[in-house]
Structure formats: structure tokens, C-alpha cells
mmCIF file of C-alpha atoms in Angstrom:
data_model
loop_
_atom_site.group_PDB
_atom_site.id
_atom_site.type_symbol
_atom_site.label_atom_id
_atom_site.label_comp_id
_atom_site.label_asym_id
_atom_site.label_seq_id
_atom_site.Cartn_x
_atom_site.Cartn_y
_atom_site.Cartn_z
ATOM 1 C CA MET A 29 -125.928 -99.995 121.304
ATOM 2 C CA LEU A 30 -124.111 -102.572 123.367
ATOM 3 C CA HIS A 31 -125.923 -103.720 126.502
ATOM 4 C CA THR A 32 -124.258 -105.782 129.217
ATOM 5 C CA VAL A 33 -125.964 -107.846 131.896
ATOM 6 C CA ASN A 34 -123.840 -109.146 134.773
ATOM 7 C CA LYS A 35 -126.431 -110.848 137.009
ATOM 8 C CA SER A 36 -128.000 -114.281 136.908
ATOM 9 C CA PRO A 37 -131.538 -114.038 135.487
ATOM 10 C CA LEU A 38 -132.719 -116.296 138.308
ATOM 11 C CA GLN A 39 -131.501 -113.756 140.887
ATOM 12 C CA THR A 40 -132.512 -110.341 139.524
ATOM 13 C CA ARG A 41 -134.731 -108.882 136.799
ATOM 14 C CA ASP A 42 -131.945 -106.983 135.062
ATOM 15 C CA LEU A 43 -132.016 -109.299 132.054
ATOM 16 C CA ASP A 44 -135.793 -108.840 131.637
ATOM 17 C CA SER A 45 -135.435 -105.086 131.738
ATOM 18 C CA CYS A 46 -132.503 -105.136 129.338
ATOM 19 C CA LEU A 47 -134.385 -107.285 126.838
ATOM 20 C CA ALA A 48 -137.408 -104.984 127.055
ATOM 21 C CA HIS A 49 -135.170 -102.108 125.917
ATOM 22 C CA LEU A 50 -132.814 -103.992 123.613
ATOM 23 C CA GLY A 51 -134.359 -102.855 120.327
ATOM 24 C CA ASP A 52 -131.892 -103.794 117.614
ATOM 25 C CA GLY A 53 -128.934 -103.483 120.004
ATOM 26 C CA ARG A 54 -126.455 -106.164 121.005
ATOM 27 C CA LEU A 55 -126.485 -108.027 124.319
ATOM 28 C CA LEU A 56 -123.292 -109.196 125.998
ATOM 29 C CA LEU A 57 -123.538 -111.471 129.039
ATOM 30 C CA ILE A 58 -120.652 -111.104 131.522
ATOM 31 C CA GLU A 59 -119.862 -112.197 135.100
ATOM 32 C CA ASP A 60 -122.930 -113.947 136.609
ATOM 33 C CA GLY A 61 -124.898 -112.802 133.563
ATOM 34 C CA VAL A 62 -123.455 -115.745 131.608
ATOM 35 C CA TYR A 63 -125.910 -118.057 133.414
ATOM 36 C CA ALA A 64 -128.604 -116.490 131.207
ATOM 37 C CA ALA A 65 -126.964 -118.208 128.240
ATOM 38 C CA LEU A 66 -127.669 -121.694 129.593
ATOM 39 C CA ALA A 67 -129.961 -123.726 127.374
ATOM 40 C CA ALA A 68 -131.663 -125.041 130.520
ATOM 41 C CA ALA A 69 -132.456 -121.579 131.943
ATOM 42 C CA PRO A 70 -135.929 -120.041 131.456
ATOM 43 C CA SER A 71 -134.135 -117.067 129.899
ATOM 44 C CA ALA A 72 -133.138 -119.163 126.870
ATOM 45 C CA SER A 73 -136.496 -118.676 125.198
ATOM 46 C CA GLN A 74 -136.437 -114.915 125.922
ATOM 47 C CA LEU A 75 -133.064 -114.667 124.233
ATOM 48 C CA ALA A 76 -133.937 -116.891 121.284
ATOM 49 C CA ASP A 77 -135.022 -114.234 118.781
ATOM 50 C CA ALA A 78 -132.126 -111.873 119.431
ATOM 51 C CA ALA A 79 -129.715 -114.822 119.439
ATOM 52 C CA ALA A 80 -131.058 -116.082 116.118
ATOM 53 C CA ALA A 81 -130.397 -112.618 114.720
ATOM 54 C CA GLY A 82 -126.766 -112.932 115.878
ATOM 55 C CA ARG A 83 -127.082 -110.224 118.530
ATOM 56 C CA VAL A 84 -126.326 -112.156 121.762
ATOM 57 C CA TYR A 85 -122.826 -112.792 123.087
ATOM 58 C CA ALA A 86 -121.378 -114.403 126.204
ATOM 59 C CA LEU A 87 -117.917 -113.813 127.679
ATOM 60 C CA GLY A 88 -115.919 -117.048 127.394
ATOM 61 C CA PRO A 89 -113.562 -116.543 130.362
ATOM 62 C CA ASP A 90 -116.567 -115.949 132.656
ATOM 63 C CA MET A 91 -118.267 -119.091 131.302
ATOM 64 C CA GLU A 92 -115.176 -121.227 131.846
ATOM 65 C CA ALA A 93 -114.752 -119.901 135.386
ATOM 66 C CA ARG A 94 -118.275 -121.102 136.143
ATOM 67 C CA GLY A 95 -118.001 -124.507 134.482
ATOM 68 C CA LEU A 96 -120.190 -123.621 131.527
ATOM 69 C CA ALA A 97 -119.083 -125.277 128.312
ATOM 70 C CA ALA A 98 -120.203 -124.196 124.851
ATOM 71 C CA ASP A 99 -122.500 -127.214 124.588
ATOM 72 C CA HIS A 100 -124.442 -125.975 127.644
ATOM 73 C CA LEU A 101 -125.406 -122.831 125.742
ATOM 74 C CA ALA A 102 -128.690 -121.989 124.117
ATOM 75 C CA ALA A 103 -128.597 -121.892 120.319
ATOM 76 C CA ASN A 104 -126.898 -119.074 118.411
ATOM 77 C CA ILE A 105 -125.185 -117.416 121.362
ATOM 78 C CA GLN A 106 -121.712 -116.328 120.328
ATOM 79 C CA VAL A 107 -118.795 -116.729 122.714
ATOM 80 C CA VAL A 108 -116.224 -113.903 122.788
ATOM 81 C CA ASP A 109 -112.998 -113.228 124.694
ATOM 82 C CA TYR A 110 -112.028 -109.853 126.187
ATOM 83 C CA GLN A 111 -110.664 -108.618 122.866
ATOM 84 C CA GLY A 112 -114.002 -109.609 121.368
ATOM 85 C CA VAL A 113 -115.688 -107.455 124.000
ATOM 86 C CA VAL A 114 -113.510 -104.495 123.065
ATOM 87 C CA GLN A 115 -114.484 -105.005 119.421
ATOM 88 C CA LEU A 116 -118.180 -105.129 120.369
ATOM 89 C CA VAL A 117 -117.854 -101.817 122.212
ATOM 90 C CA ILE A 118 -116.160 -100.313 119.160
ATOM 91 C CA ASP A 119 -118.672 -101.664 116.666
ATOM 92 C CA HIS A 120 -121.851 -101.191 118.686
ATOM 93 C CA GLY A 121 -121.198 -98.517 121.346
ATOM 94 C CA PRO A 122 -122.333 -96.629 123.363
ATOM 95 C CA HIS A 123 -122.357 -99.008 126.310
ATOM 96 C CA GLN A 124 -125.331 -99.412 128.609
ATOM 97 C CA ALA A 125 -124.550 -101.492 131.713
ATOM 98 C CA TRP A 126 -127.687 -103.033 133.281
ATOM 99 C CA VAL A 127 -126.065 -102.998 136.697
ATOM 100 C CA MET B 10 -109.954 -95.713 119.776
ATOM 101 C CA GLN B 11 -110.042 -94.166 123.252
ATOM 102 C CA PHE B 12 -111.841 -95.989 126.059
ATOM 103 C CA ALA B 13 -112.770 -94.380 129.348
ATOM 104 C CA ILE B 14 -113.604 -96.847 132.112
ATOM 105 C CA LEU B 15 -115.754 -96.371 135.218
ATOM 106 C CA VAL B 16 -115.317 -98.773 138.157
ATOM 107 C CA ASN B 17 -117.950 -98.615 140.888
ATOM 108 C CA GLU B 18 -117.153 -101.578 143.141
ATOM 109 C CA ALA B 19 -114.389 -102.529 145.551
ATOM 110 C CA PRO B 20 -111.896 -105.247 144.603
ATOM 111 C CA TYR B 21 -112.282 -108.848 145.788
ATOM 112 C CA GLN B 22 -115.932 -108.558 146.920
ATOM 113 C CA HIS B 23 -117.255 -108.132 143.380
ATOM 114 C CA GLN B 24 -115.866 -109.106 139.981
ATOM 115 C CA ALA B 25 -116.356 -105.598 138.553
ATOM 116 C CA SER B 26 -112.781 -104.378 139.018
ATOM 117 C CA ASP B 27 -111.403 -107.639 137.581
ATOM 118 C CA SER B 28 -113.640 -107.291 134.531
ATOM 119 C CA ALA B 29 -112.621 -103.652 134.117
ATOM 120 C CA TYR B 30 -108.940 -104.585 134.312
ATOM 121 C CA HIS B 31 -109.211 -107.386 131.751
ATOM 122 C CA PHE B 32 -111.168 -105.112 129.435
ATOM 123 C CA ALA B 33 -108.552 -102.349 129.727
ATOM 124 C CA LYS B 34 -105.707 -104.816 129.162
ATOM 125 C CA ALA B 35 -107.353 -106.265 126.060
ATOM 126 C CA ALA B 36 -108.008 -102.801 124.623
ATOM 127 C CA LEU B 37 -104.378 -101.794 125.153
ATOM 128 C CA GLU B 38 -103.106 -105.055 123.623
ATOM 129 C CA MET B 39 -105.175 -104.273 120.547
ATOM 130 C CA GLY B 40 -103.432 -100.925 120.200
ATOM 131 C CA HIS B 41 -106.235 -98.764 121.574
ATOM 132 C CA SER B 42 -105.775 -96.303 124.389
ATOM 133 C CA VAL B 43 -107.281 -96.037 127.838
ATOM 134 C CA PRO B 44 -106.697 -92.435 128.837
ATOM 135 C CA ARG B 45 -108.414 -92.723 132.202
ATOM 136 C CA VAL B 46 -110.001 -95.177 134.607
ATOM 137 C CA PHE B 47 -112.282 -93.463 137.112
ATOM 138 C CA PHE B 48 -112.976 -95.125 140.467
ATOM 139 C CA TYR B 49 -116.215 -94.117 142.149
ATOM 140 C CA MET B 50 -118.191 -95.196 145.238
ATOM 141 C CA ASP B 51 -116.677 -98.413 146.704
ATOM 142 C CA GLY B 52 -114.472 -98.505 143.603
ATOM 143 C CA VAL B 53 -112.094 -96.136 145.413
ATOM 144 C CA HIS B 54 -110.827 -99.118 147.444
ATOM 145 C CA ASN B 55 -108.969 -100.186 144.290
ATOM 146 C CA ALA B 56 -106.438 -97.460 145.096
ATOM 147 C CA ASN B 57 -105.405 -98.610 148.587
ATOM 148 C CA ARG B 58 -101.761 -99.697 148.542
ATOM 149 C CA LEU B 59 -102.013 -101.225 152.043
ATOM 150 C CA GLN B 60 -103.846 -104.247 150.683
ATOM 151 C CA GLU B 61 -101.968 -107.560 151.005
ATOM 152 C CA PRO B 62 -103.784 -110.374 149.232
ATOM 153 C CA GLN B 63 -102.600 -113.940 149.843
ATOM 154 C CA GLN B 64 -99.676 -115.218 147.760
ATOM 155 C CA ASP B 65 -101.803 -117.413 145.510
ATOM 156 C CA ASP B 66 -104.278 -114.621 144.693
ATOM 157 C CA ARG B 67 -104.101 -111.811 142.168
ATOM 158 C CA ASN B 68 -102.985 -108.412 143.417
ATOM 159 C CA ILE B 69 -105.685 -106.149 142.021
ATOM 160 C CA VAL B 70 -104.199 -102.877 143.250
ATOM 161 C CA ARG B 71 -100.708 -103.650 141.945
ATOM 162 C CA ARG B 72 -102.174 -104.724 138.615
ATOM 163 C CA TRP B 73 -103.753 -101.279 138.171
ATOM 164 C CA SER B 74 -100.478 -99.579 139.086
ATOM 165 C CA GLN B 75 -98.573 -101.647 136.518
ATOM 166 C CA LEU B 76 -101.128 -100.856 133.848
ATOM 167 C CA ALA B 77 -100.798 -97.152 134.624
ATOM 168 C CA GLU B 78 -97.012 -97.271 134.443
ATOM 169 C CA GLU B 79 -96.771 -99.323 131.257
ATOM 170 C CA HIS B 80 -99.533 -97.623 129.289
ATOM 171 C CA ASP B 81 -99.813 -94.151 130.785
ATOM 172 C CA VAL B 82 -103.325 -94.734 132.119
ATOM 173 C CA ASP B 83 -104.613 -91.980 134.416
ATOM 174 C CA LEU B 84 -106.119 -93.686 137.490
ATOM 175 C CA VAL B 85 -108.445 -91.196 139.151
ATOM 176 C CA VAL B 86 -110.209 -91.713 142.460
ATOM 177 C CA CYS B 87 -113.277 -89.629 143.322
ATOM 178 C CA VAL B 88 -112.321 -87.319 146.198
ATOM 179 C CA ALA B 89 -115.638 -87.315 148.059
ATOM 180 C CA ALA B 90 -116.052 -91.086 147.766
ATOM 181 C CA ALA B 91 -112.418 -91.603 148.812
ATOM 182 C CA LEU B 92 -112.376 -89.374 151.889
ATOM 183 C CA ARG B 93 -115.632 -90.905 153.083
ATOM 184 C CA ARG B 94 -113.889 -94.300 153.033
ATOM 185 C CA GLY B 95 -110.511 -93.262 154.455
ATOM 186 C CA ILE B 96 -108.695 -93.390 151.127
ATOM 187 C CA LYS B 97 -106.148 -90.576 151.325
ATOM 188 C CA ASP B 98 -103.045 -89.480 149.425
ATOM 189 C CA GLU B 99 -100.723 -91.217 151.888
ATOM 190 C CA ILE B 100 -102.151 -94.660 151.123
ATOM 191 C CA LEU B 101 -102.560 -94.321 147.352
ATOM 192 C CA ALA B 102 -100.858 -96.963 145.231
ATOM 193 C CA PRO B 103 -98.533 -95.726 142.443
ATOM 194 C CA GLY B 104 -100.339 -94.283 139.436
ATOM 195 C CA PHE B 105 -103.484 -93.263 141.329
ATOM 196 C CA ARG B 106 -104.498 -89.702 142.086
ATOM 197 C CA ILE B 107 -107.448 -88.179 143.912
ATOM 198 C CA SER B 108 -109.596 -85.683 142.053
ATOM 199 C CA GLY B 109 -113.169 -84.598 141.435
ATOM 200 C CA LEU B 110 -116.126 -86.019 139.560
ATOM 201 C CA GLY B 111 -115.407 -83.502 136.818
ATOM 202 C CA GLN B 112 -112.648 -85.885 135.728
ATOM 203 C CA LEU B 113 -115.271 -88.549 135.054
ATOM 204 C CA VAL B 114 -117.572 -86.241 133.120
ATOM 205 C CA GLU B 115 -114.657 -84.795 131.166
ATOM 206 C CA VAL B 116 -113.285 -88.153 130.032
ATOM 207 C CA GLY B 117 -116.785 -89.362 129.253
ATOM 208 C CA ILE B 118 -117.074 -86.475 126.800
ATOM 209 C CA GLN B 119 -113.543 -86.728 125.378
ATOM 210 C CA ALA B 120 -113.155 -90.490 124.959
ATOM 211 C CA ASP B 121 -114.822 -92.397 122.121
ATOM 212 C CA ARG B 122 -116.502 -94.806 124.529
ATOM 213 C CA LEU B 123 -117.280 -94.945 128.236
ATOM 214 C CA VAL B 124 -117.540 -98.471 129.624
ATOM 215 C CA THR B 125 -119.064 -99.019 133.077
ATOM 216 C CA PHE B 126 -118.333 -101.868 135.490
ATOM 217 C CA GLY B 127 -120.467 -102.082 138.626
ATOM 218 C CA ASP B 128 -122.745 -104.225 140.741
ATOM 219 C CA MET C 13 -127.738 -89.697 129.537
ATOM 220 C CA PHE C 14 -127.797 -90.835 133.130
ATOM 221 C CA VAL C 15 -129.739 -94.058 133.608
ATOM 222 C CA ASN C 16 -131.168 -94.536 137.089
ATOM 223 C CA ARG C 17 -132.477 -98.008 137.895
ATOM 224 C CA LYS C 18 -131.990 -98.370 141.642
ATOM 225 C CA ALA C 19 -134.113 -97.419 144.639
ATOM 226 C CA PRO C 20 -132.827 -94.734 147.019
ATOM 227 C CA HIS C 21 -131.313 -95.235 150.511
ATOM 228 C CA GLY C 22 -130.839 -99.032 150.403
ATOM 229 C CA THR C 23 -127.661 -98.468 148.423
ATOM 230 C CA ILE C 24 -125.709 -95.319 147.583
ATOM 231 C CA TYR C 25 -126.105 -95.495 143.793
ATOM 232 C CA ALA C 26 -129.055 -93.101 143.465
ATOM 233 C CA LEU C 27 -127.368 -90.405 145.539
ATOM 234 C CA GLU C 28 -124.031 -90.739 143.742
ATOM 235 C CA ALA C 29 -125.677 -90.654 140.325
ATOM 236 C CA LEU C 30 -127.232 -87.327 141.302
ATOM 237 C CA GLU C 31 -123.787 -86.021 142.304
ATOM 238 C CA VAL C 32 -122.427 -86.755 138.813
ATOM 239 C CA VAL C 33 -125.478 -85.152 137.220
ATOM 240 C CA LEU C 34 -124.890 -81.939 139.195
ATOM 241 C CA ILE C 35 -121.206 -81.865 138.169
ATOM 242 C CA SER C 36 -122.110 -82.503 134.541
ATOM 243 C CA ALA C 37 -124.146 -79.306 134.521
ATOM 244 C CA ALA C 38 -120.871 -77.367 134.420
ATOM 245 C CA PHE C 39 -119.791 -79.029 131.156
ATOM 246 C CA ASP C 40 -122.372 -77.515 128.850
ATOM 247 C CA GLN C 41 -123.667 -80.865 127.595
ATOM 248 C CA ASP C 42 -127.126 -81.945 126.525
ATOM 249 C CA VAL C 43 -127.892 -83.862 129.733
ATOM 250 C CA SER C 44 -130.881 -86.115 130.178
ATOM 251 C CA LEU C 45 -131.937 -88.387 133.039
ATOM 252 C CA ALA C 46 -133.787 -91.650 132.627
ATOM 253 C CA PHE C 47 -135.646 -93.267 135.508
ATOM 254 C CA LEU C 48 -136.806 -96.843 135.053
ATOM 255 C CA ASP C 49 -137.268 -100.005 137.090
ATOM 256 C CA ASP C 50 -136.676 -99.212 140.795
ATOM 257 C CA GLY C 51 -135.074 -95.929 139.713
ATOM 258 C CA VAL C 52 -138.540 -94.327 139.588
ATOM 259 C CA LEU C 53 -138.683 -94.702 143.381
ATOM 260 C CA GLN C 54 -135.959 -92.062 143.687
ATOM 261 C CA LEU C 55 -138.549 -89.456 142.679
ATOM 262 C CA ARG C 56 -141.299 -90.609 145.028
ATOM 263 C CA GLN C 57 -142.898 -87.861 147.107
ATOM 264 C CA GLY C 58 -142.900 -87.904 150.900
ATOM 265 C CA GLN C 59 -139.477 -89.420 151.480
ATOM 266 C CA ASN C 60 -138.066 -88.662 154.910
ATOM 267 C CA ALA C 61 -134.788 -90.312 155.833
ATOM 268 C CA ASN C 62 -134.335 -88.481 159.154
ATOM 269 C CA ALA C 63 -134.995 -91.542 161.299
ATOM 270 C CA ILE C 64 -132.308 -93.521 159.498
ATOM 271 C CA GLU C 65 -129.978 -90.506 159.627
ATOM 272 C CA MET C 66 -129.432 -90.488 155.889
ATOM 273 C CA LYS C 67 -129.554 -87.634 153.414
ATOM 274 C CA ASN C 68 -132.936 -86.439 152.137
ATOM 275 C CA PHE C 69 -131.798 -85.900 148.592
ATOM 276 C CA ALA C 70 -135.149 -86.177 146.806
ATOM 277 C CA PRO C 71 -135.694 -82.363 146.909
ATOM 278 C CA THR C 72 -132.433 -81.943 144.966
ATOM 279 C CA TYR C 73 -134.182 -83.233 141.831
ATOM 280 C CA ARG C 74 -136.286 -80.085 141.978
ATOM 281 C CA ALA C 75 -133.101 -77.988 141.846
ATOM 282 C CA LEU C 76 -131.947 -79.521 138.552
ATOM 283 C CA GLU C 77 -134.022 -77.057 136.571
ATOM 284 C CA GLY C 78 -131.825 -74.281 137.949
ATOM 285 C CA TYR C 79 -128.837 -76.012 136.347
ATOM 286 C CA ASP C 80 -130.636 -76.179 132.989
ATOM 287 C CA ILE C 81 -131.126 -79.929 133.371
ATOM 288 C CA GLU C 82 -134.706 -80.289 132.277
ATOM 289 C CA LYS C 83 -134.908 -83.590 130.427
ATOM 290 C CA LEU C 84 -136.188 -86.041 133.008
ATOM 291 C CA TYR C 85 -137.750 -89.138 131.471
ATOM 292 C CA VAL C 86 -139.674 -91.606 133.619
ATOM 293 C CA GLU C 87 -140.871 -94.935 132.294
ATOM 294 C CA ARG C 88 -144.619 -95.442 132.512
ATOM 295 C CA GLU C 89 -144.485 -99.226 132.930
ATOM 296 C CA SER C 90 -142.038 -98.913 135.817
ATOM 297 C CA LEU C 91 -144.346 -96.444 137.586
ATOM 298 C CA GLU C 92 -147.401 -98.653 137.060
ATOM 299 C CA GLU C 93 -145.626 -101.756 138.368
ATOM 300 C CA ARG C 94 -145.111 -99.837 141.609
ATOM 301 C CA GLY C 95 -148.631 -98.411 141.848
ATOM 302 C CA MET C 96 -147.444 -94.915 140.995
ATOM 303 C CA SER C 97 -148.223 -92.178 138.503
ATOM 304 C CA SER C 98 -146.599 -88.849 137.665
ATOM 305 C CA ASP C 99 -148.702 -87.304 140.470
ATOM 306 C CA ASP C 100 -146.588 -89.197 143.007
ATOM 307 C CA LEU C 101 -143.297 -87.632 141.934
ATOM 308 C CA VAL C 102 -141.366 -84.735 143.516
ATOM 309 C CA VAL C 103 -140.708 -83.009 140.223
ATOM 310 C CA PRO C 104 -142.400 -82.562 136.849
ATOM 311 C CA VAL C 105 -141.127 -85.145 134.374
ATOM 312 C CA GLU C 106 -141.930 -86.511 130.952
ATOM 313 C CA VAL C 107 -143.516 -89.925 131.316
ATOM 314 C CA VAL C 108 -142.614 -92.153 128.373
ATOM 315 C CA ASP C 109 -143.464 -95.724 127.517
ATOM 316 C CA ARG C 110 -140.897 -98.492 127.358
ATOM 317 C CA ASN C 111 -140.418 -98.308 123.589
ATOM 318 C CA ARG C 112 -139.844 -94.572 123.728
ATOM 319 C CA MET C 113 -137.340 -95.035 126.564
ATOM 320 C CA SER C 114 -135.485 -97.573 124.450
ATOM 321 C CA GLU C 115 -135.378 -95.104 121.549
ATOM 322 C CA LEU C 116 -134.130 -92.322 123.804
ATOM 323 C CA MET C 117 -131.266 -94.532 125.017
ATOM 324 C CA GLN C 118 -130.302 -95.381 121.466
ATOM 325 C CA GLY C 119 -129.969 -91.706 120.600
ATOM 326 C CA GLN C 120 -127.251 -91.020 123.189
ATOM 327 C CA ASP C 121 -123.509 -90.456 122.713
ATOM 328 C CA VAL C 122 -122.609 -91.456 126.262
ATOM 329 C CA ILE C 123 -124.554 -93.353 128.897
ATOM 330 C CA MET C 124 -123.705 -93.519 132.568
ATOM 331 C CA SER C 125 -125.693 -96.166 134.391
ATOM 332 C CA PHE C 126 -126.187 -96.380 138.127
#
């Protein structure tokens, strides 16, 4: 399954809930959700295991829009573009939006 | 592959309709199809052709219309959500049509994937 | 599966999710509803929205059975975090723990989240 989170983890608990149900699914951070990918955010440690397993992605265009460079990211988070998102939906669907 | 898309938020206030558009565009560029985008709740405001964004801003409504024309995407606006918000046939942008929630359920069943963009 | 994660009345999502569920009954699909996080509050007994002039749609969940929609899953942890149990709900449901809810989601063809 492909899960998306679009809120900052410092603003809502959507990321917590998503991670509690992630199982072996993939997590894609979009819109304000990309702030969860910051190495400095408390969420970094929550994401660490899934990221190490190669299951956490962040949307590059949304990172750039918010001034987040790749070197601000926690380890092992993969940056994708919109075509990468489409491929994730194909490879790992169905999609569950934690809106 | 066929992607159905659900948009639940109005343009400009929330990024959801931008994200949905960029996703649809990328899927089409990759040779996939987007048979239908369904606009629900405040998402119905995406269909209002009376919107005039400033010159230096993107025109979200026109962008949807162009996508529909170039790639035969069915842009469906939920009738109950639309009428509640004053979105009627006479102000629909090209490519949009008003119909029922059955259109959402139907495309969710028929398409390979349903992707949701909301708040 | 319809995933409900938002409280009723404060925003329209809960009500509109229910509208799609009712329509889906006509499509002869294996429909299930998941209630987790604030979504469990949609099923809370004793709701009365008369004073705010909004729709009292909680009783509609009881009508779902008549549409052959009988798979209502409610997450135990979400109930407990809100001081609730299955006794506080307007309709009989299957209470499942978080891991089971995660498994149920993974078994779906299509998910609509509100």
C-alpha cells in the first residue's frame, strides 16, 4: 500500500497515525508533510526504521518550494518527482491518503 | 494504467488541487490514462470559470480545462456539493460536467487506482 | 473501504463520506467502513445538532444495515484515547485493534479516505 501524509507532524497527528498503520507499506510525504522528512524534526526517529528499509519518500517539488534541500533530510529518505509518485502508486497501490 | 483522481478542496486555499493536477499531468506524460477526475465538497470550486487569478499566478481552472481537452479527461463535479455552493451549469469551465456521486464510485471500481487529494 | 478519521460537524467530511457510502450500496461491491482517530466520534451516541442547525446524521449509520453494508470496523485504541467503548456507539460494530485495522486496510482494492 502507498500511504501519503500532507501535514506537518508538528501541526497534526496524521503522521503518527499513518506510521501506526504502515505495516510493510510505503510512505510518501507531500505538501506540508515534507517537513516530517527534516533531520531536525522529532519525526525523524519515528521514520528511521521504515526509511532504512527504503520505504519512505518525499516529493522533491514540495521540498524545494519550502526551502528544504536534500542535505536537510533525515537518512535514507528518497526524493521523487511527480512521475516518481505515479510510479509509486502503480507499484504499491492502493492509495491511502491520511488527510 | 488508469488513474481515477478525487479532489476534495477548493483551488488557491489549499494545495490539494495543484497536487492533483501535477499528478494527473505526470501520469499522462508517462503514457497512462486519467479517465476521470471527480471534484467533491469544496473541490467543486475548481469548476468555476468566473475565476480571474492575477496575471502572475497559475490559472487552476483553465489548467483543468486544457488537460480535459488535450487528454480526454472527464471532469465531473458532484451535483449536491456544487448546487450547495452555487456552482451551476452556466458557470462551468470547459470540460467540466455536473453529475452524481455514482460517477465517483463507478470510476473507483473501473480504474486501476484511485488517488485522493484533500485537506 | 471507506476510511473515516474526522470528527463530525466541525467539518463536512464525515457527512460527505456517509453520502458516498450510501451511493456505493447501489454498486454491488464488498463495502466496509473503518473508523479510527477522531472518526470514531462520528458514531458517538447522544449527538444532537439542532442548536447549531446542522444535520443529525448519526442515526443514518443505523440504516446502513438495510443497504447490506454491515462491515463497520472501529479501532479500539482510538476509542480508548477518547474515553469510549463500543457501548457508547450508535450502532453495533466490530472493534478491532490497530494491527488488525492495518491488515484490513492492506486487503482492500480501493480506499476512499475522508
